[in-house]
Amino acid sequence: MNFKKYRSFPSIDLPNRRWPEARILKAPDWCSVDLRDGNQAIPVPMNVDEKIEFFNLLTGIGFKQIEVGFPSASETEFKFIRELIEGNLIPGDVTVQVLVQAREQLIEKTFESLEGAGRAIVHLYNSTSSLQRRVVFNKSREEIIDIAVKGTKIIKKLASALNGTEIIFEYSPESFTGTELDYAKEICDRVIEEWGPEPGKKVIINLPNTVEMATPNIYADQVEWMNENLNNRGSVILSVHTHNDRGTSVAASELAILAGAERVEGTLYGNGERTGNSDILTLAMNLFSQGIDPCLDFSDINRINKIYEKCMKLPVHARHPYAGELVYTAFSGSHQDAIRKGLEIYRQDKPLYWEVPYLPIDPSDVGRQYEAIIRINSQSGKGGIAYIMEQEFGFRLPKDMHPEFANVVQKAADKTGNELKPEVIYDLFKKEYLDSKSPLNIIEYMVKEKENLQDGDKQVFLNAKLEINSRIKDVSAGGNGPIDAFFTAIKELGAGYYQLVNYDEHALTSGSDSKAVSYIQLKNEDGGKLFGVGIAENITTASLKAIVCAINRFLKNGSKINSKN
Ligand code: KIV
Ligand code: ZN
């Protein structure tokens, strides 16, 4: 690749730059440009109904400034703005914004579209970079300034003639980042002077990173320089509008806020020309995750994803920060284990601040669920599988059982090569443990207890009807409890000699129809260990079923039932 064809962006001479030491302490004014920059960049632009639906989505999220289009450039945009105004669809605290080039006819048409609006931002732009001046316009610096100042004059005249509509003026030196800083200041100062803002009636000066050409620190330097050097700064709202050509538009907007920007233009999910605009969803949620009120509400992210996908006809990437389908999912075993431990401690200790490994925010804050956090594939660890069994199905598998069942799940995941959904994991559990009824099965049993009241000695007698290799057998044995008696009966049957290693139980559902689940780990004569699981209304039945299950698993794994029986 011929990298020599390119050169690096020069650094900005700003020896006392302050932005690296600054901190973001509050949300900027947000302005959504989804319905303009976003809409102009989608393969199938939105129709009026879709635009209205999207506009309502934006106001619902809490946007107070929304660029609704380029009414002089498209009939659909003109019609849409008229519908918003005539249909009284603009909430009182929301200001619509319209974009226009510095040409008289276009400005007039833009003002026509605004008739009857309570308040609007008229956003004027012309391109100022050295490249565009030379290649596109073939105009001198002064000629380009002239375009901007003339446009401002026309807007000022039309604004004062407009009845009942408050006009806020915004100016963008388009391709600002490719513009010499002294010249960008000169053109902005001339526009500001022409408009004549006051501290109580500010003008918006927007500095677009129209094409992202350098690292975000360079943009921050450019913004800080403008922040320090613009005339009449007290009457200016400094705004930024970044694009994502280098993939760092969110960082550029954040550093620009550190450098003095008070307002940020962008779109949901970063949609926009080429690689898109700054992603306001990510910017806002970044603030949220630092304990700062983003002044936007993303608490139902699934709904926002859906409306966005429907209107924009673009998918939300599965890995999109905060919103993607997979961003609260851990595939790696060690991540799953850490999340499980983190969530457990967070629930137990209820600390003041959220702190769970691998989860920068609590998924429930954006309407996502803990249940969806962990999915299982062949790389998943035992902790994640145990977590699914507990969270989704209420089985608290004993710790020693985790590796055994993880082995079962991982074999299945290897076979399919796919991620396993919780239901599939449950099916594997059911097949491996709960449905294990052959070659040994318990049909019925009866327990009798004898207690000597003199010496306190207790004895239990168990009669059971068992099925072994499709033959019914009656067995009976005694012991110090039903489990002990059952072991003796099994031994006499020739089904092998087993020792109980681990016993665990818990209620499975609450209420009157609650069932008990019993987990029993047995050791066979060769020292092999396996778990069995049984569910029943009473704990003795659950335990006997668990023993039968464990024995069946041994038998399936190669142990034999003694042939003389
Ligand atoms: O990216 C850009 O420069 C723009 C301007 C019109 C603000 O969208
Ligand atoms: Zn743009």
mmCIF file with all atom_site columns, C-alpha atoms in Angstrom, residues 41-43 268-272 279 281 304-321 323-325:
data_model
loop_
_atom_site.group_PDB
_atom_site.id
_atom_site.type_symbol
_atom_site.label_atom_id
_atom_site.label_alt_id
_atom_site.label_comp_id
_atom_site.label_asym_id
_atom_site.label_entity_id
_atom_site.label_seq_id
_atom_site.pdbx_PDB_ins_code
_atom_site.Cartn_x
_atom_site.Cartn_y
_atom_site.Cartn_z
_atom_site.occupancy
_atom_site.B_iso_or_equiv
_atom_site.pdbx_formal_charge
_atom_site.auth_seq_id
_atom_site.auth_comp_id
_atom_site.auth_asym_id
_atom_site.auth_atom_id
_atom_site.pdbx_PDB_model_num
ATOM 1  C CA . ALA A 1 41  ? -27.072 9.572  3.950  1.00 0.00 ? 41  ALA A CA 1
ATOM 2  C CA . ILE A 1 42  ? -29.431 6.589  3.925  1.00 0.00 ? 42  ILE A CA 1
ATOM 3  C CA . PRO A 1 43  ? -30.041 4.567  0.777  1.00 0.00 ? 43  PRO A CA 1
ATOM 4  C CA . LEU A 1 268 ? -28.396 8.265  17.005 1.00 0.00 ? 268 LEU A CA 1
ATOM 5  C CA . TYR A 1 269 ? -26.011 5.361  16.374 1.00 0.00 ? 269 TYR A CA 1
ATOM 6  C CA . GLY A 1 270 ? -23.757 7.782  14.443 1.00 0.00 ? 270 GLY A CA 1
ATOM 7  C CA . ASN A 1 271 ? -25.668 7.533  11.186 1.00 0.00 ? 271 ASN A CA 1
ATOM 8  C CA . GLY A 1 272 ? -24.694 10.178 8.618  1.00 0.00 ? 272 GLY A CA 1
ATOM 9  C CA . ASP A 1 279 ? -23.061 9.088  17.871 1.00 0.00 ? 279 ASP A CA 1
ATOM 10 C CA . LEU A 1 281 ? -26.418 7.738  22.012 1.00 0.00 ? 281 LEU A CA 1
ATOM 11 C CA . ILE A 1 304 ? -35.271 2.899  20.205 1.00 0.00 ? 304 ILE A CA 1
ATOM 12 C CA . ASN A 1 305 ? -33.313 0.269  18.241 1.00 0.00 ? 305 ASN A CA 1
ATOM 13 C CA . LYS A 1 306 ? -36.542 -0.962 16.669 1.00 0.00 ? 306 LYS A CA 1
ATOM 14 C CA . ILE A 1 307 ? -37.847 2.450  15.576 1.00 0.00 ? 307 ILE A CA 1
ATOM 15 C CA . TYR A 1 308 ? -34.413 3.416  14.265 1.00 0.00 ? 308 TYR A CA 1
ATOM 16 C CA . GLU A 1 309 ? -34.113 0.215  12.224 1.00 0.00 ? 309 GLU A CA 1
ATOM 17 C CA . LYS A 1 310 ? -37.624 0.620  10.858 1.00 0.00 ? 310 LYS A CA 1
ATOM 18 C CA . CYS A 1 311 ? -37.297 4.277  9.843  1.00 0.00 ? 311 CYS A CA 1
ATOM 19 C CA . MET A 1 312 ? -33.646 4.336  8.710  1.00 0.00 ? 312 MET A CA 1
ATOM 20 C CA . LYS A 1 313 ? -33.773 0.834  7.218  1.00 0.00 ? 313 LYS A CA 1
ATOM 21 C CA . LEU A 1 314 ? -30.328 0.297  8.668  1.00 0.00 ? 314 LEU A CA 1
ATOM 22 C CA . PRO A 1 315 ? -29.426 -2.383 11.222 1.00 0.00 ? 315 PRO A CA 1
ATOM 23 C CA . VAL A 1 316 ? -28.078 -1.562 14.681 1.00 0.00 ? 316 VAL A CA 1
ATOM 24 C CA . HIS A 1 317 ? -24.749 -3.365 14.815 1.00 0.00 ? 317 HIS A CA 1
ATOM 25 C CA . ALA A 1 318 ? -24.723 -6.242 17.309 1.00 0.00 ? 318 ALA A CA 1
ATOM 26 C CA . ARG A 1 319 ? -21.676 -4.670 18.963 1.00 0.00 ? 319 ARG A CA 1
ATOM 27 C CA . HIS A 1 320 ? -22.917 -1.089 18.963 1.00 0.00 ? 320 HIS A CA 1
ATOM 28 C CA . PRO A 1 321 ? -21.954 0.548  22.297 1.00 0.00 ? 321 PRO A CA 1
ATOM 29 C CA . ALA A 1 323 ? -27.377 -0.723 22.280 1.00 0.00 ? 323 ALA A CA 1
ATOM 30 C CA . GLY A 1 324 ? -26.172 -3.732 20.284 1.00 0.00 ? 324 GLY A CA 1
ATOM 31 C CA . GLU A 1 325 ? -27.689 -7.150 20.746 1.00 0.00 ? 325 GLU A CA 1
#
